[in-house]
Short mmCIF file of C-alpha atoms in Angstrom, two decimals:
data_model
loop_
_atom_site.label_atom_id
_atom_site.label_comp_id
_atom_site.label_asym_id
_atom_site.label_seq_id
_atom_site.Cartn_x
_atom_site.Cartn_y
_atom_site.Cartn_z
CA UNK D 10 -4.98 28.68 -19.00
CA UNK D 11 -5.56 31.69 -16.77
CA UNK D 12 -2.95 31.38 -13.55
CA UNK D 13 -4.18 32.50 -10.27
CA UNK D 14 -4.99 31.69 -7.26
CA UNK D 15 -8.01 29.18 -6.31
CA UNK D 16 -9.80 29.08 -3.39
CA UNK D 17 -12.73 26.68 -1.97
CA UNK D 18 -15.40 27.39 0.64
CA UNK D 19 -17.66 24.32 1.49
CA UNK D 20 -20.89 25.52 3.30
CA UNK D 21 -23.11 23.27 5.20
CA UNK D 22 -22.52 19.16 6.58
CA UNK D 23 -22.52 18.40 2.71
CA UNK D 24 -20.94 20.95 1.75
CA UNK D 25 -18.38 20.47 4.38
CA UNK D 26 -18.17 16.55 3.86
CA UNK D 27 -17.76 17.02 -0.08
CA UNK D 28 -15.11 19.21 0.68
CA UNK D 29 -13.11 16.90 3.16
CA UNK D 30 -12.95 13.88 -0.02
CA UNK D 31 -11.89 16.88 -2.07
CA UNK D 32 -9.03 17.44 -0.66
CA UNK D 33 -8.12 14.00 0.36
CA UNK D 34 -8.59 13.63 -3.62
CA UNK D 35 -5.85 17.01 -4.25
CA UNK D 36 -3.59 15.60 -1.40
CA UNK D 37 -3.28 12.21 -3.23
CA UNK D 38 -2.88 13.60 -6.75
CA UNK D 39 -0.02 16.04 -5.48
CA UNK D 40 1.55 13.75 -3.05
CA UNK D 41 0.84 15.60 0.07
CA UNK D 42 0.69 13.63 3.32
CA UNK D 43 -1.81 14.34 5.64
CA UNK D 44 0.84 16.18 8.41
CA UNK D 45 0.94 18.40 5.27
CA UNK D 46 4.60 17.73 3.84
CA UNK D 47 4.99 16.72 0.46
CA UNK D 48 5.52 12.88 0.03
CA UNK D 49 8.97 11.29 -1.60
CA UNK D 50 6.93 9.24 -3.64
CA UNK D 51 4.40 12.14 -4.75
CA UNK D 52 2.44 11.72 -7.88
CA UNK D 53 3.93 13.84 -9.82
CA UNK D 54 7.55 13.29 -10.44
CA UNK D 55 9.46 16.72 -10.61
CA UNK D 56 8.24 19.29 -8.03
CA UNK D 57 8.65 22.20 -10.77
CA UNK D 58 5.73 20.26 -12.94
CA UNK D 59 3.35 20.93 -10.52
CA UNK D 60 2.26 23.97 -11.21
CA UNK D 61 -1.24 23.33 -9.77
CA UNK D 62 0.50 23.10 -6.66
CA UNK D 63 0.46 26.65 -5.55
CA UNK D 64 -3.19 27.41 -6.83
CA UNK D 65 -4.92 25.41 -4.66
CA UNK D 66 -2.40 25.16 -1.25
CA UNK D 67 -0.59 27.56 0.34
CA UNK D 68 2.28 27.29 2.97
CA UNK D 69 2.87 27.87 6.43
CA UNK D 70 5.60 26.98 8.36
CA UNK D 71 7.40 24.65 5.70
CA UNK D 72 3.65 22.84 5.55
CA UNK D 73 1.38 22.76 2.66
CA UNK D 74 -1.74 24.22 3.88
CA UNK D 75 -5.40 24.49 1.96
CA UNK D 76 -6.74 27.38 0.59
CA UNK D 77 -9.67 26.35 1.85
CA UNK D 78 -12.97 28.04 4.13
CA UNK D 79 -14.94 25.27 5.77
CA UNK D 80 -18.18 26.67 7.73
CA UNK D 81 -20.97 25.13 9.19
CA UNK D 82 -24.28 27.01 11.55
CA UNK D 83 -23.64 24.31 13.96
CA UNK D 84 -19.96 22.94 15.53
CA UNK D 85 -20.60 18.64 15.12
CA UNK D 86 -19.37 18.26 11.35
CA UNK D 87 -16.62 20.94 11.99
CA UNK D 88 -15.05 19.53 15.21
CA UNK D 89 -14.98 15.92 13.73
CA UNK D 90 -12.22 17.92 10.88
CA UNK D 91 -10.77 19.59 13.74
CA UNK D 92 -10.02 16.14 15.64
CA UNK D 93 -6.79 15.14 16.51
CA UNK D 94 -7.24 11.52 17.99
CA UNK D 95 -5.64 8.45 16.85
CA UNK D 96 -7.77 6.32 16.66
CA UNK D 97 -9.74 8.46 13.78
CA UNK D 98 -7.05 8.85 12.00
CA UNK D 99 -8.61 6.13 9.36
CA UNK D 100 -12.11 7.88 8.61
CA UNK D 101 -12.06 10.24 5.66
CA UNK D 102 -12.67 13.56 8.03
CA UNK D 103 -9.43 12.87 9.93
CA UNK D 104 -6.62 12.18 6.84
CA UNK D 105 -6.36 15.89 5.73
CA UNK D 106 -6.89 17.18 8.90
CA UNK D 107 -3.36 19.15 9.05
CA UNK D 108 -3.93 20.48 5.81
CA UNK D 109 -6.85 23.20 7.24
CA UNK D 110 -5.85 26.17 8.49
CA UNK D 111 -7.45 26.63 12.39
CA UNK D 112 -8.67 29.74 11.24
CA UNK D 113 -10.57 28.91 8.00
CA UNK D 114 -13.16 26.50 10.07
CA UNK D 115 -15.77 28.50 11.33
CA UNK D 116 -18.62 26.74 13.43
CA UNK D 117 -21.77 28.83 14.32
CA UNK D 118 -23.97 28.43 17.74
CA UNK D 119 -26.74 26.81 16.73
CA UNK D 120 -28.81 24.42 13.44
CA UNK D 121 -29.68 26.15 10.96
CA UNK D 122 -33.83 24.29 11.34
CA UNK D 123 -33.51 23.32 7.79
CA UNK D 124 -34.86 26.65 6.91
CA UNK D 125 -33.00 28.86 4.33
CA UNK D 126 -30.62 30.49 6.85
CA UNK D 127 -31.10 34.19 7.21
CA UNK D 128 -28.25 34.80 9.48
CA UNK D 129 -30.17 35.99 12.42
CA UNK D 130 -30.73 34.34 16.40
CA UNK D 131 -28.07 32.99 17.82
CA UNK D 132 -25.74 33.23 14.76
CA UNK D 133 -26.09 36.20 13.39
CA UNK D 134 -22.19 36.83 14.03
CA UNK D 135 -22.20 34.20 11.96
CA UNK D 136 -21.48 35.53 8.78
CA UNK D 137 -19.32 38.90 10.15
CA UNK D 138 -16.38 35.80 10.93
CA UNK D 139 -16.89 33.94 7.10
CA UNK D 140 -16.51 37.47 5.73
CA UNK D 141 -13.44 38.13 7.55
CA UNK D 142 -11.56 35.10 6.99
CA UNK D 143 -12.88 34.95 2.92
CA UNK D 144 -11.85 38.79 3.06
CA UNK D 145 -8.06 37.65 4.43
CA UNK D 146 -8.06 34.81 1.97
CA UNK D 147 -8.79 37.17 -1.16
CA UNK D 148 -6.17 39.72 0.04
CA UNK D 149 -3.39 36.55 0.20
CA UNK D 150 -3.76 35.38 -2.99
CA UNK D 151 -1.66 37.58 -5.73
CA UNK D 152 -4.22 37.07 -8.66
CA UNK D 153 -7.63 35.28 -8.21
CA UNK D 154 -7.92 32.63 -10.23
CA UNK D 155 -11.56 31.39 -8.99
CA UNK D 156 -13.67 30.36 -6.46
CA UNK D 157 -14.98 26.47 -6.08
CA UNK D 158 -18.41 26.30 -3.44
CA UNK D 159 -19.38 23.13 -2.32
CA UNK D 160 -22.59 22.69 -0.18
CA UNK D 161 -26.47 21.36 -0.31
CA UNK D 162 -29.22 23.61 -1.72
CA UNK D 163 -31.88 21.54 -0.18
CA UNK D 164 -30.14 22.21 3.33
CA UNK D 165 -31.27 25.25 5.47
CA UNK D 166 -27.08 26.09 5.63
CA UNK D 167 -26.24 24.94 2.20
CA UNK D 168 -28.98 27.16 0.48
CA UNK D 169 -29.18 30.29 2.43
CA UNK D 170 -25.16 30.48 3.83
CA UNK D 171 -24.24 30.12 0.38
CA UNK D 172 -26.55 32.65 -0.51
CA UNK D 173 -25.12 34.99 1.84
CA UNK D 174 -21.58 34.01 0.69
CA UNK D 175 -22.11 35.03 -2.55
CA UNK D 176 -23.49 38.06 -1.77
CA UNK D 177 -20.42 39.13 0.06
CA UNK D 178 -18.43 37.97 -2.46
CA UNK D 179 -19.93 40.39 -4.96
CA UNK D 180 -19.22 42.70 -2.45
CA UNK D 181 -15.67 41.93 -1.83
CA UNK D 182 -14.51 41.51 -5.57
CA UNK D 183 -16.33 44.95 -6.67
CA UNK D 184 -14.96 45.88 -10.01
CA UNK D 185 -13.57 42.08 -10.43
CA UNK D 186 -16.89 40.34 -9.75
CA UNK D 187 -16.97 40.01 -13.69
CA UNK D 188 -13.75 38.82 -14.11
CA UNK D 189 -13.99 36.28 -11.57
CA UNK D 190 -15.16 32.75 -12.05
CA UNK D 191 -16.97 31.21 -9.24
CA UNK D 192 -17.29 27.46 -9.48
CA UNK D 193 -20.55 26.08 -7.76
CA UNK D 194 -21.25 22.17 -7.09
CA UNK D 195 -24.63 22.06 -4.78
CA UNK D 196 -26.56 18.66 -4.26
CA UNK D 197 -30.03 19.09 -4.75
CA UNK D 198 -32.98 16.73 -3.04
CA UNK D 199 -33.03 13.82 -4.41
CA UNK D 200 -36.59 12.08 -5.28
CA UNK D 201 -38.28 14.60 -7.56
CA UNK D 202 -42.02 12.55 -5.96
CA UNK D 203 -40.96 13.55 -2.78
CA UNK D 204 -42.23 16.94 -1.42
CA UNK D 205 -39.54 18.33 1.30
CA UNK D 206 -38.72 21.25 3.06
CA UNK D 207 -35.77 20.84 1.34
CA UNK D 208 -37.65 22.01 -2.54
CA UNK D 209 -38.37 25.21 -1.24
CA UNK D 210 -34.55 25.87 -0.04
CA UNK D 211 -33.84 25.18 -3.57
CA UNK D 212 -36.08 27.53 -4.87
CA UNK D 213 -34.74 30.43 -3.10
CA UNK D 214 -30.95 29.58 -3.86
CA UNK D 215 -31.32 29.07 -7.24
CA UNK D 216 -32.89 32.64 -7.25
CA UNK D 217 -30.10 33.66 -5.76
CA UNK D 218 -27.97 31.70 -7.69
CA UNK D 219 -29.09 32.95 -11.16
CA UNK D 220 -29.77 36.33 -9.99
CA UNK D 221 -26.04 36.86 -8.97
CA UNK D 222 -23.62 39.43 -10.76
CA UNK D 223 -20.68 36.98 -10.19
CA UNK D 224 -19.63 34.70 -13.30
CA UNK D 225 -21.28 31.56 -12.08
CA UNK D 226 -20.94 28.00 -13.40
CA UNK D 227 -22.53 25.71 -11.33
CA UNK D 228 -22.97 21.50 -11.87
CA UNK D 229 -26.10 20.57 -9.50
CA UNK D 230 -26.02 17.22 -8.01
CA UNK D 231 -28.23 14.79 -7.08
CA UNK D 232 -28.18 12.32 -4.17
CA UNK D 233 -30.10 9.68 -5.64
CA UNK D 234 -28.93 9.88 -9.33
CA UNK D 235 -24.85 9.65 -6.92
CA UNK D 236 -26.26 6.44 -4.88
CA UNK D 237 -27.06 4.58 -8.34
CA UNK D 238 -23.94 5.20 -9.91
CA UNK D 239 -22.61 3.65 -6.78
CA UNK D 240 -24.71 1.20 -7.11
CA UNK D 241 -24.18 0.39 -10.47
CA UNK D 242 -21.29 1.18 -11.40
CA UNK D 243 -19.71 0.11 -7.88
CA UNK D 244 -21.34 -2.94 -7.50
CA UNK D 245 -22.42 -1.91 -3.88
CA UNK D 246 -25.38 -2.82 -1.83
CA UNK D 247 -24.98 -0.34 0.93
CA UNK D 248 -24.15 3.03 -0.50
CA UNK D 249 -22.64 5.32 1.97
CA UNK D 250 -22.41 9.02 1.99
CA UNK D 251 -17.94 8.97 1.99
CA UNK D 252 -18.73 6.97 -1.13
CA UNK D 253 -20.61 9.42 -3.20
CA UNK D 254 -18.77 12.44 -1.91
CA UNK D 255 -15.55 10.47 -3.33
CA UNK D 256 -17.19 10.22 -6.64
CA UNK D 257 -17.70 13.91 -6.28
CA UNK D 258 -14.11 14.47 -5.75
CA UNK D 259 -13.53 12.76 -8.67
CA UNK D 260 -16.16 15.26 -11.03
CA UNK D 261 -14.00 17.94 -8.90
CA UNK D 262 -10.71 16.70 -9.74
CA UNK D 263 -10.96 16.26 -13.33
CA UNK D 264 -12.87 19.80 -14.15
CA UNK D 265 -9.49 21.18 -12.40
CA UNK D 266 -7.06 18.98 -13.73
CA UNK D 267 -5.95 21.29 -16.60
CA UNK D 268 -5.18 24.32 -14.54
CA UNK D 269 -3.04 21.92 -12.34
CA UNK D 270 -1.14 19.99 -14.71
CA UNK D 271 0.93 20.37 -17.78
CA UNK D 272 -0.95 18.98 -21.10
CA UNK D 273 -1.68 20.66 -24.49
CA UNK D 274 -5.14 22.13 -23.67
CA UNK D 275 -5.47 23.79 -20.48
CA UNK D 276 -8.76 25.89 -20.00
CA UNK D 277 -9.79 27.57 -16.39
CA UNK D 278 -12.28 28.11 -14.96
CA UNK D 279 -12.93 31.47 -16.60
CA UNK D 280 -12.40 30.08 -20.13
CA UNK D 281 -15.42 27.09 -19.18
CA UNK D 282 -18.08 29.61 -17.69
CA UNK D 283 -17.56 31.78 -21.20
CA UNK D 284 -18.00 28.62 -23.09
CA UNK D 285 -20.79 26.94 -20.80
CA UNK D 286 -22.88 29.71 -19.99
CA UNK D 287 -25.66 31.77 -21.66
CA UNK D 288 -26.97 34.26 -19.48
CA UNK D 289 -29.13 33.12 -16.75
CA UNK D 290 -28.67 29.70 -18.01
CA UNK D 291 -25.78 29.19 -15.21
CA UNK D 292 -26.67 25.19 -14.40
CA UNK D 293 -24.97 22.37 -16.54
CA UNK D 294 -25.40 18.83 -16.50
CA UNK D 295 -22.39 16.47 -15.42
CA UNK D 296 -21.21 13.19 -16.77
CA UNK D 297 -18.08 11.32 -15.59
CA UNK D 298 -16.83 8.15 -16.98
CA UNK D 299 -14.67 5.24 -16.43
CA UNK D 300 -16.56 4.33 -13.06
CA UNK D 301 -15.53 0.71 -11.82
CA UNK D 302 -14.61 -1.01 -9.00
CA UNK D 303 -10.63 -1.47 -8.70
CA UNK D 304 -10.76 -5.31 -9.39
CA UNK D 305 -12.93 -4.51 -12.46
CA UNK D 306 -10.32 -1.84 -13.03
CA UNK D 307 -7.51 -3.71 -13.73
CA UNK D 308 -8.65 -5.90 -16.22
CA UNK D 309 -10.87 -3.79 -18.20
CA UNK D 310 -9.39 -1.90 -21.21
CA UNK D 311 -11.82 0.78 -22.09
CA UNK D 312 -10.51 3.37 -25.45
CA UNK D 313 -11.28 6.85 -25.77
CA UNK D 314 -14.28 5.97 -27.97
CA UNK D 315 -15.69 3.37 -25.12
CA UNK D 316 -15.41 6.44 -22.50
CA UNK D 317 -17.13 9.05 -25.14
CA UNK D 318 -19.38 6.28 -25.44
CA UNK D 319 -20.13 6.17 -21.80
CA UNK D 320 -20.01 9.62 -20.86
CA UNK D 321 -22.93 9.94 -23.71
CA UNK D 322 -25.40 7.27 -21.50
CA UNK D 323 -27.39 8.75 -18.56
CA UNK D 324 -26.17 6.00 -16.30
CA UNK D 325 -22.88 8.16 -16.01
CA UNK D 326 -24.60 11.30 -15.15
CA UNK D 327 -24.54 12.93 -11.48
CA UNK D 328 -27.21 15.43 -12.83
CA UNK D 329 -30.14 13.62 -13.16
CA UNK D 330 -32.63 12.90 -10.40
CA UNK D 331 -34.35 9.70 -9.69
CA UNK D 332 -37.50 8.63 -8.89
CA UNK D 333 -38.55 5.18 -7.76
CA UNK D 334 -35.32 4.28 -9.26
CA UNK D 335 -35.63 5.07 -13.19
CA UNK D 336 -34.56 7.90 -15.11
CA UNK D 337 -35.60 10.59 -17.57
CA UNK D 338 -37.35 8.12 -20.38
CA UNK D 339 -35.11 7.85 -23.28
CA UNK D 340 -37.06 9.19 -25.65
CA UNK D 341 -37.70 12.53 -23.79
CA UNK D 342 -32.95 12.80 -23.76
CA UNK D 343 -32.85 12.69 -27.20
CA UNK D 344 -35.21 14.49 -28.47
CA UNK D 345 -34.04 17.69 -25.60
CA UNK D 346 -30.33 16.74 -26.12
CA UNK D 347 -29.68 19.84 -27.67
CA UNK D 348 -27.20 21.69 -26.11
CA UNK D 349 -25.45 25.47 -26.82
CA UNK D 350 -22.14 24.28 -24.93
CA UNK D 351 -20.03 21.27 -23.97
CA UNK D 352 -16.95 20.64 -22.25
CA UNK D 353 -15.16 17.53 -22.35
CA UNK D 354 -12.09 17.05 -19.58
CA UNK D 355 -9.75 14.50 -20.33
CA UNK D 356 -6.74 12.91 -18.31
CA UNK D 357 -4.61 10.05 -18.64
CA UNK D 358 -3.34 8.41 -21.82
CA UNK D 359 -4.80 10.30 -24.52
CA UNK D 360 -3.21 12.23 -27.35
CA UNK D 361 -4.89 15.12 -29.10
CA UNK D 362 -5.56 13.89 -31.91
CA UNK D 363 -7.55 10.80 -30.37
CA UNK D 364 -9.49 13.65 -28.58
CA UNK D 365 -10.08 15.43 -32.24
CA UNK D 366 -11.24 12.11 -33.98
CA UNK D 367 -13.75 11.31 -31.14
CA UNK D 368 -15.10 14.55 -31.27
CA UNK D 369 -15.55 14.75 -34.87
CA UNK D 370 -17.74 11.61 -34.89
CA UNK D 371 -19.73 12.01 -31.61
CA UNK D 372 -20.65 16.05 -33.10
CA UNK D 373 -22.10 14.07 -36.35
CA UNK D 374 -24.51 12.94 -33.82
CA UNK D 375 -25.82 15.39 -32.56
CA UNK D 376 -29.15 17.88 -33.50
CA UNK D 377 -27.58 21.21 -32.71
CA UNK D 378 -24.48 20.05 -35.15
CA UNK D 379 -22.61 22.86 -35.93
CA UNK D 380 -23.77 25.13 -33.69
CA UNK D 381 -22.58 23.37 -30.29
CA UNK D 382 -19.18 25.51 -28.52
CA UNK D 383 -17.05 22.79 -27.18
CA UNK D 384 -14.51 23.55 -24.67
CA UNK D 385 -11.33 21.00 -24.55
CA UNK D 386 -9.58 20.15 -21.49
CA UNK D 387 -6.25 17.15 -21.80
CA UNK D 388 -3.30 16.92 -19.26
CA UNK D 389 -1.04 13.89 -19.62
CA UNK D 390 -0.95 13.17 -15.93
CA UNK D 391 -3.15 10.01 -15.20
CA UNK D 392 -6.23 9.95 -12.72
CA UNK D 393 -4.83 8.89 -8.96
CA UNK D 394 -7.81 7.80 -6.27
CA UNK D 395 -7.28 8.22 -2.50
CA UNK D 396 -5.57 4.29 -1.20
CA UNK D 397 -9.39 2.99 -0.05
CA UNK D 398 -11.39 4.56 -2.10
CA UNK D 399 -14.08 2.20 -3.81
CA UNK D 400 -12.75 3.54 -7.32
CA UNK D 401 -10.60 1.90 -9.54
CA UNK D 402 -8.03 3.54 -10.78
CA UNK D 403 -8.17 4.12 -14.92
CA UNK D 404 -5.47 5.21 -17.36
CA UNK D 405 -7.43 7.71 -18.08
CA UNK D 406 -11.11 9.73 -17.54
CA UNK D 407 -13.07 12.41 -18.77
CA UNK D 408 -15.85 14.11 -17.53
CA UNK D 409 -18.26 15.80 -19.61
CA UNK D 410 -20.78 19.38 -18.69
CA UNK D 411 -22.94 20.25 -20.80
CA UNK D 412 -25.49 23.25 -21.12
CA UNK D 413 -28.56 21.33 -22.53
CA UNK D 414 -32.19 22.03 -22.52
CA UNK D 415 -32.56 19.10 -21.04
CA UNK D 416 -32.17 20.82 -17.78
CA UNK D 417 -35.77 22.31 -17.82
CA UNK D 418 -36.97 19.22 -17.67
CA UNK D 419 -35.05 18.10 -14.30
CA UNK D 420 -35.82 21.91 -12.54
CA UNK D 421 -39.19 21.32 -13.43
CA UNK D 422 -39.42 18.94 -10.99
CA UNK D 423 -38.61 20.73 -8.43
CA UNK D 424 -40.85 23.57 -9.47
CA UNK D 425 -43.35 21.10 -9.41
CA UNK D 426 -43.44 19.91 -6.24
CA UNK D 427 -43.24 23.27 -4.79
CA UNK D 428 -46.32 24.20 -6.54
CA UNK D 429 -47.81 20.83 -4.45
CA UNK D 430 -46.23 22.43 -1.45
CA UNK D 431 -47.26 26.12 -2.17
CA UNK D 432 -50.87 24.62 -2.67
CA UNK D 433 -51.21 23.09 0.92
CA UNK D 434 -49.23 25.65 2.42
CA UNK D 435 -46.94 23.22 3.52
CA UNK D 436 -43.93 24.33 5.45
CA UNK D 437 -44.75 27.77 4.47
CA UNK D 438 -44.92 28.74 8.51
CA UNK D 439 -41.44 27.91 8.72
CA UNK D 440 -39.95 30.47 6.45
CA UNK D 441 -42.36 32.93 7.81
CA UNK D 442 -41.59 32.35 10.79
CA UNK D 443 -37.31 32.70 9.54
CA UNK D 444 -38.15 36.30 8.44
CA UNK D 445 -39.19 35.10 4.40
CA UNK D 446 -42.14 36.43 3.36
CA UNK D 447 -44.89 34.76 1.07
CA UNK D 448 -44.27 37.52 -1.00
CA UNK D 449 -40.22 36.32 -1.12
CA UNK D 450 -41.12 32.37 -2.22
CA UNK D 451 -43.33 33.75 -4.79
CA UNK D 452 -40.55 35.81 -6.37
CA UNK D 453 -38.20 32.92 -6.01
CA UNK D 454 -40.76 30.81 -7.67
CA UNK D 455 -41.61 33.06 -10.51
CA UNK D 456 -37.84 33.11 -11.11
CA UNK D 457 -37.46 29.60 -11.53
CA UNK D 458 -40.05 29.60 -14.01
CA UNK D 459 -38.18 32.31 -15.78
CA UNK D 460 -35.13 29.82 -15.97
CA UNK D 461 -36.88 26.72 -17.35
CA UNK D 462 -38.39 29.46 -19.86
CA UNK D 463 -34.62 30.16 -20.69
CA UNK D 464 -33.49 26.19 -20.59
CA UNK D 465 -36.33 25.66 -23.37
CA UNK D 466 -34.73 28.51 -26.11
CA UNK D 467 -31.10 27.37 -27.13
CA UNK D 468 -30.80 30.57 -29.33
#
């Protein structure tokens, strides 16, 4: 494991949102209240085994603080963190309110239109503050360990903010941009029939995405693929959004668990983009497993192999989209499960050579047998969820990203109905009229193409 410094910057209402059940899923797991003092009855039972503990928060004033950027083009999801009444002091954006640094929230002047956000009109002074504060953050931090960037690529603010951010963080990090790990989780639109402004946002931040010089590893999302795991999984008829951003906190949670806690194999983030990444081929799929409700929780008994088991089914994967409620046919997974890279992050109750024996028989299975890099992650200390959450708690998890070529077949989608949108010239006046030319989308969409070329060649 690679010690340093990590810091988050959620971009964007989801972004934002996803960020907020984040840290209400840190401040549980390391027994910080949400005044910001560290709880008697903390998770962890000796403060000196904590060693995640100074990563991820920092201190002011005796109080643990986040290291943590929060900005938004307009003020409405950013105030409700900011609030200090009461009587919302049981909704999930109140809890960890203390924990944010004034500073670190930055609101802009005005919506972003749902167009990928240029950073001109009212907020072009916009970005000059998120590059000031991220500068001051980088300069406080004694070695960067990693950045994690939560937000929405089929948002206006989600796709282009976070394109801007990482082109100042290129900037910033100069001769350390490749030394750097940057840590991406964007949701992408969610009904691969439906065409959306929202398809051509994605296009041009995955451009930007893949096109970056920073070591990226990024695990897109999808809405729908969150609300039937949720449904599911959870048992629950209306799905809200606190509910899949907590399951997102708990993909979150697990991929850092080894650089927070002690355990036998502790990669960082640096050590899973060298394993998961192939050159532009920066996007890996996510699977999480056990998801249950906490009655189901407590009586279920679930062993290592049941969890590999799961974590192997598509009904435990965040990364797929949905439409009309079904997923990728069956036969098209295994015949594209082929993948270059895999990590596997385990917590909980698990020794290492349970971890070794599971492996073993699950690479057996597989086509690219021999020839698949696996990253290991295992640290002893057991999964904790926030005290509502709708998860149960497990003895342990694991969570699973892989770099498969399945992947062409879900940005394809998306390539696809931009090509329906492209055709009609739908929405195409809006970016135009942003300051993208048509000249800029068809870049953007000649480099997707270019990336579900790469997804289709494993070598």
């Amino acid at each position: 494991m690679v010690a340093g410094e990590v810091l988050t910057i959620h971009v964007g209402q989801a972004g934002c949102q996803i960020g907020d059940a984040f840290w209400e899923q840190m401040c549980a797991e390391h027994g910080v209240d949400r005044n910001g003092d560290r709880a008697a009855d903390a998770a962890i039972g000796d403060a000196h085994e904590d060693e995640g503990f100074p990563q991820f928060f920092t201190e002011a004033k005796g109080k643990a603080k986040a290291r943590a950027l929060f900005v938004d083009t307009e003020s409405d999801v950013i105030d409700r963190l900011r609030v200090r009444a009461d009587h919302e002091l049981q909704t999930c954006e109140a809890r960890c309110r203390n924990i944010y640094l004034p500073g670190n929230m930055i609101a802009g002047q005005e919506s972003s239109g749902g167009v990928f956000f240029k950073g001109d009109g009212p907020n072009r002074n916009l970005l000059y503050g998120v590059d000031h504060r991220l500068q001051g953050m980088l300069e406080g931090c004694d070695k960067i360990g990693g950045v994690v960037i939560t937000c929405a690529f089929g948002s206006g603010t989600g796709s282009g903010l976070t394109a801007a951010i990482l082109d100042s963080l290129e900037v910033m990090l100069d001769g350390m941009a490749a030394a750097v790990p940057i840590y991406t989780v964007p949701v992408l639109v969610g009904h691969p029939e439906t065409e959306t402004v929202g398809n051509i946002n994605e296009i041009l931040a995955l451009q930007s995405l893949t096109s970056s010089r920073l070591r990226i590893l990024a695990t897109p999302l999808y809405n729908s693929g969150l609300r039937q795991m949720c449904t599911q999984s959870l048992g629950q008829k209306a799905v809200t959004h606190e509910d899949m951003n907590r399951i997102v906190a708990q993909l979150m949670s697990s991929v850092t668990a080894p650089m927070r806690f002690r355990g036998p194999l502790r990669p960082g983030l640096d050590e899973l983009e060298a394993g998961l990444v192939r050159g532009k081929r920066k996007l890996v799929m996510a699977n999480y497993a056990p998801l249950s409700t906490p009655q189901t929780a407590k009586t279920e008994h679930m062993t290592l192999s049941d969890t590999m088991s799961r974590l192997g089914n598509d009904n435990t994967s965040l990364s797929t989209p949905l439409s009309r409620g079904e997923r990728v046919p069956q036969a098209t997974q295994e015949e594209d499960d082929n993948p270059i890279g895999v990590a596997y992050m385990y917590r909980g109750n698990i020794v290492p050579k349970q971890v070794a024996d599971a492996l073993a028989l699950w690479d057996t299975r597989m086509a690219n047998h021999g020839r698949t890099k696996y990253t290991i992650g295992l640290t002893y200390e057991p999964p904790v969820v926030p005290y509502d959450s709708p998860v149960g708690t497990a003895p342990h998890t694991a969570c699973k990203l892989e770099n498969s070529n399945r992947l062409q077949h879900i940005l394809g989608t998306s390539l696809h109905c931009f090509d329906l949108l492209w055709a009609k010239q739908a929405f195409i006046h809006h970016f135009c009229g942003a300051g993208i030319s048509s000249h800029c989308l068809a870049e953007a969409r000649s480099s997707l193409g270019e990336l579900i070329h790469a997804y289709k060649d494993n070598e």
